[in-house]
Tab-separated table of C-alpha atoms in Angstrom:
chain	number	residue	atom	x	y	z
A	196	SER	CA	42.073	-19.502	-4.520
A	197	THR	CA	38.249	-18.116	-4.614
A	198	VAL	CA	36.987	-21.599	-4.021
A	199	MET	CA	39.146	-22.028	-1.195
A	200	LEU	CA	38.645	-19.021	0.309
A	201	LEU	CA	35.048	-19.615	0.432
A	202	THR	CA	35.243	-23.286	1.238
A	203	PHE	CA	37.759	-22.970	4.277
A	204	PRO	CA	35.581	-20.952	6.419
A	205	TRP	CA	32.710	-23.004	5.494
A	206	PHE	CA	34.506	-26.290	6.696
A	207	ILE	CA	35.435	-24.143	10.228
A	208	CYS	CA	31.871	-23.372	10.732
A	209	ILE	CA	30.857	-26.645	10.131
A	210	ILE	CA	33.256	-28.552	11.883
A	211	PHE	CA	33.505	-26.482	15.528
A	212	GLY	CA	30.028	-24.986	14.912
A	213	ARG	CA	28.126	-28.056	14.504
A	214	VAL	CA	25.528	-29.310	17.329
A	215	PRO	CA	23.029	-32.426	17.442
A	216	LEU	CA	20.270	-32.509	14.856
A	217	LYS	CA	16.828	-32.989	16.406
A	218	ASP	CA	13.983	-33.549	13.831
A	219	GLY	CA	16.531	-32.806	11.089
A	220	LYS	CA	17.596	-29.080	12.602
A	221	ALA	CA	20.528	-27.821	14.447
A	222	ASP	CA	19.484	-27.989	18.587
A	223	TYR	CA	21.859	-24.964	19.783
A	224	GLY	CA	19.982	-25.626	23.365
A	225	ASN	CA	21.465	-28.933	23.651
A	226	LYS	CA	25.910	-28.627	23.398
A	227	GLY	CA	26.684	-32.364	23.397
A	228	LYS	CA	28.626	-34.156	21.369
A	229	ALA	CA	27.487	-36.216	18.282
A	230	GLY	CA	29.002	-38.080	15.487
A	231	LEU	CA	29.370	-36.407	12.402
A	232	CYS	CA	26.125	-37.856	10.829
A	233	GLY	CA	23.929	-36.650	13.623
A	234	SER	CA	25.213	-33.251	13.929
A	235	GLY	CA	25.015	-30.167	11.886
A	236	ILE	CA	24.383	-26.215	11.675
A	237	THR	CA	21.748	-24.053	10.314
A	238	PHE	CA	21.951	-21.383	8.499
A	239	SER	CA	20.328	-17.278	7.974
A	240	PRO	CA	18.216	-16.557	5.145
A	241	SER	CA	20.833	-13.870	4.512
A	242	ILE	CA	22.605	-17.070	3.179
A	243	LYS	CA	20.506	-16.999	0.002
A	244	LYS	CA	20.694	-13.560	-0.326
A	245	ASN	CA	24.581	-13.479	-0.238
A	246	CYS	CA	24.845	-16.726	-2.949
A	247	LYS	CA	22.950	-14.691	-5.246
A	248	ILE	CA	24.928	-11.777	-4.879
A	249	MET	CA	27.993	-14.053	-5.739
A	250	LEU	CA	26.835	-15.581	-8.718
A	251	ALA	CA	25.644	-12.402	-10.292
A	252	THR	CA	28.882	-10.771	-9.693
A	253	THR	CA	30.579	-13.989	-11.298
A	254	LEU	CA	28.545	-13.658	-13.979
A	255	LEU	CA	30.513	-10.203	-14.650
A	256	TYR	CA	33.917	-12.089	-14.703
A	257	ALA	CA	32.096	-13.032	-18.447
A	258	VAL	CA	31.901	-9.602	-19.562
A	259	ILE	CA	35.663	-9.786	-20.242
A	260	GLN	CA	36.061	-13.279	-20.487
A	261	PHE	CA	34.115	-14.394	-23.584
A	262	PRO	CA	35.676	-11.658	-25.789
A	263	ALA	CA	38.916	-13.073	-24.331
A	264	THR	CA	38.333	-16.954	-25.275
A	265	ALA	CA	36.851	-15.695	-28.799
A	266	GLU	CA	40.359	-13.158	-29.727
A	267	GLU	CA	42.431	-16.258	-28.047
A	268	THR	CA	40.585	-18.876	-30.338
A	269	ALA	CA	40.604	-16.259	-33.398
A	270	GLY	CA	44.567	-16.422	-33.316
A	271	GLU	CA	45.155	-12.867	-32.630
A	272	ASP	CA	48.499	-12.058	-31.674
A	273	THR	CA	48.753	-10.550	-28.260
A	274	LYS	CA	48.931	-7.214	-29.113
A	275	GLY	CA	45.696	-7.612	-31.736
A	276	GLN	CA	43.962	-9.343	-28.439
A	277	ALA	CA	44.562	-6.498	-26.225
A	278	ALA	CA	43.482	-3.827	-28.709
A	279	ALA	CA	39.650	-6.145	-29.253
A	280	GLU	CA	39.583	-6.450	-25.892
A	281	LYS	CA	39.570	-2.904	-24.660
A	282	GLN	CA	36.018	-2.017	-24.968
A	283	PRO	CA	35.037	-5.389	-23.093
A	284	ALA	CA	37.208	-4.742	-20.524
A	285	VAL	CA	36.116	-1.014	-19.622
A	286	ILE	CA	32.764	-2.292	-19.434
A	287	GLY	CA	33.562	-4.948	-17.325
A	288	LEU	CA	35.110	-2.322	-14.943
A	289	ILE	CA	32.601	-0.101	-15.069
A	290	ALA	CA	29.874	-3.000	-14.427
A	291	CYS	CA	32.103	-4.084	-11.584
A	292	ILE	CA	32.730	-0.630	-9.762
A	293	LEU	CA	28.682	-0.260	-10.251
A	294	ALA	CA	27.806	-4.101	-8.889
A	295	PHE	CA	30.300	-2.986	-6.045
A	296	MET	CA	28.395	0.286	-5.043
A	297	GLY	CA	25.070	-1.227	-5.029
A	298	TYR	CA	26.735	-3.680	-2.542
A	299	LEU	CA	27.777	-1.545	-0.292
A	300	VAL	CA	24.222	0.229	-0.499
A	301	TYR	CA	22.711	-3.059	0.067
A	302	CYS	CA	25.014	-4.151	2.902
A	303	PHE	CA	24.597	-0.263	4.771
A	304	MET	CA	20.506	-0.784	4.621
A	305	GLU	CA	21.009	-4.177	6.327
A	306	ALA	CA	23.275	-2.506	8.820
A	307	ASN	CA	21.027	0.064	9.754
A	308	GLU	CA	18.175	-2.460	10.153
A	309	ASP	CA	20.255	-4.782	12.121
A	310	LYS	CA	21.156	-1.580	14.589
A	311	GLN	CA	17.579	-0.142	15.256
A	312	LEU	CA	17.212	-4.049	16.419
A	313	ALA	CA	19.920	-4.070	18.424
A	314	ALA	CA	18.896	-1.202	19.852
A	315	VAL	CA	15.589	-2.099	20.962
A	316	VAL	CA	16.923	-5.383	22.338
A	317	GLU	CA	18.951	-2.730	24.485
A	318	GLY	CA	16.449	-0.729	25.624
A	319	ILE	CA	14.602	-4.189	26.714
A	320	GLU	CA	17.511	-5.619	28.576
A	321	ASN	CA	17.779	-2.220	30.243
A	322	LYS	CA	14.475	-2.002	30.673
A	323	GLN	CA	13.647	1.152	29.116
A	324	ILE	CA	11.135	-0.174	26.786
A	325	THR	CA	8.156	-2.318	27.481
A	326	ILE	CA	7.065	-5.416	25.613
A	327	ALA	CA	4.278	-3.758	23.978
A	328	ALA	CA	6.581	-1.050	22.786
A	329	ALA	CA	8.733	-3.666	21.664
A	330	LEU	CA	6.087	-5.865	19.353
A	331	GLN	CA	4.735	-2.296	18.208
A	332	PHE	CA	7.760	-1.465	16.676
A	333	ILE	CA	7.703	-4.625	15.054
A	334	LYS	CA	4.938	-4.444	13.766
A	335	LYS	CA	4.958	-1.457	12.586
A	336	THR	CA	8.424	-1.815	10.682
A	337	SER	CA	6.887	-5.408	9.279
A	338	GLU	CA	7.395	-5.886	5.367
A	339	SER	CA	3.439	-7.188	5.475
A	340	GLN	CA	0.476	-5.984	7.545
A	341	LYS	CA	-1.033	-9.551	7.074
A	342	GLU	CA	1.238	-12.507	7.593
A	343	LEU	CA	4.539	-12.397	9.546
A	344	LEU	CA	7.443	-13.166	7.010
A	345	ASP	CA	10.508	-15.505	8.269
A	346	LYS	CA	12.424	-11.902	8.241
A	347	ASP	CA	9.597	-10.868	10.639
A	348	ARG	CA	9.646	-14.116	12.519
A	349	ALA	CA	13.089	-13.268	13.226
A	350	ARG	CA	13.067	-9.895	14.585
A	351	LEU	CA	10.074	-10.899	16.565
A	352	LYS	CA	12.479	-13.624	17.881
A	353	LYS	CA	15.234	-11.448	18.553
A	354	VAL	CA	12.849	-8.852	20.096
A	355	CYS	CA	10.914	-11.650	22.151
A	356	LYS	CA	14.435	-13.388	23.893
A	357	PRO	CA	15.390	-10.715	26.184
A	358	PHE	CA	11.839	-10.333	27.484
A	359	PHE	CA	11.645	-14.071	27.999
A	360	ARG	CA	14.718	-14.337	29.992
A	361	ARG	CA	13.537	-11.770	31.929
A	362	TYR	CA	10.239	-12.997	33.298
A	363	ASP	CA	11.278	-16.809	33.712
A	364	PHE	CA	12.657	-16.220	36.666
A	365	ASP	CA	13.087	-20.223	37.380
A	366	LYS	CA	15.381	-20.311	34.465
A	367	ASP	CA	13.661	-23.660	33.352
A	368	ALA	CA	12.944	-22.189	29.316
A	369	THR	CA	9.146	-22.036	29.990
A	370	LEU	CA	6.573	-19.308	31.756
A	371	SER	CA	4.896	-21.077	34.442
A	372	LYS	CA	1.341	-19.338	35.891
A	373	SER	CA	3.132	-17.347	38.291
A	374	GLU	CA	5.934	-15.855	35.766
A	375	MET	CA	3.208	-14.778	33.577
A	376	LYS	CA	0.949	-12.550	35.558
A	377	PRO	CA	4.377	-10.014	35.945
A	378	LEU	CA	4.094	-10.449	32.117
A	379	LEU	CA	0.793	-9.760	31.399
A	380	HIS	CA	0.884	-6.761	34.205
A	381	ASP	CA	3.795	-4.486	31.791
A	382	LEU	CA	1.284	-5.209	29.271
A	383	GLY	CA	-1.203	-3.548	30.621
A	384	TYR	CA	-3.422	-6.420	32.086
A	385	TRP	CA	-4.336	-6.538	35.739
A	386	PRO	CA	-4.869	-10.335	36.253
């Protein structure tokens, strides 16, 4: 049943969320129809983290399953099996509770970071935050000061997208020379 619960949403995402592929990556700017082999989706780096969490929680199942299998193989009656499995069951319960609490802390930390980023993007859209202040926020909260990590690049894209839309007056997905002038002005340069 767990496999079904994981596979069914994934199937729905692939079938209904797929877009044409361009250079092996999903082209979300192109909403046209594409064949099954010429379309797909992309996923965020959080999928890799979540898969590791799922695998780790699956290992917790082994805490009770291995002793239960050993007792079953030894030919114990039900009462003997229950007595022998009592301690592994308690250990498994405690391990699962600790893992769940750790997962809740992890989710809380991730949610706070998303809220901060959402607040910055909202400030940009409401013209309360300048591009310089937004870029300073990204720099200050980056994990690495030397090189942007993939996570930092994604955050930078989220922050820059509203600015790009603000200065792309003709909505052609590029900034022309005339559109760059207000951008540079807001950055403190006076061309």
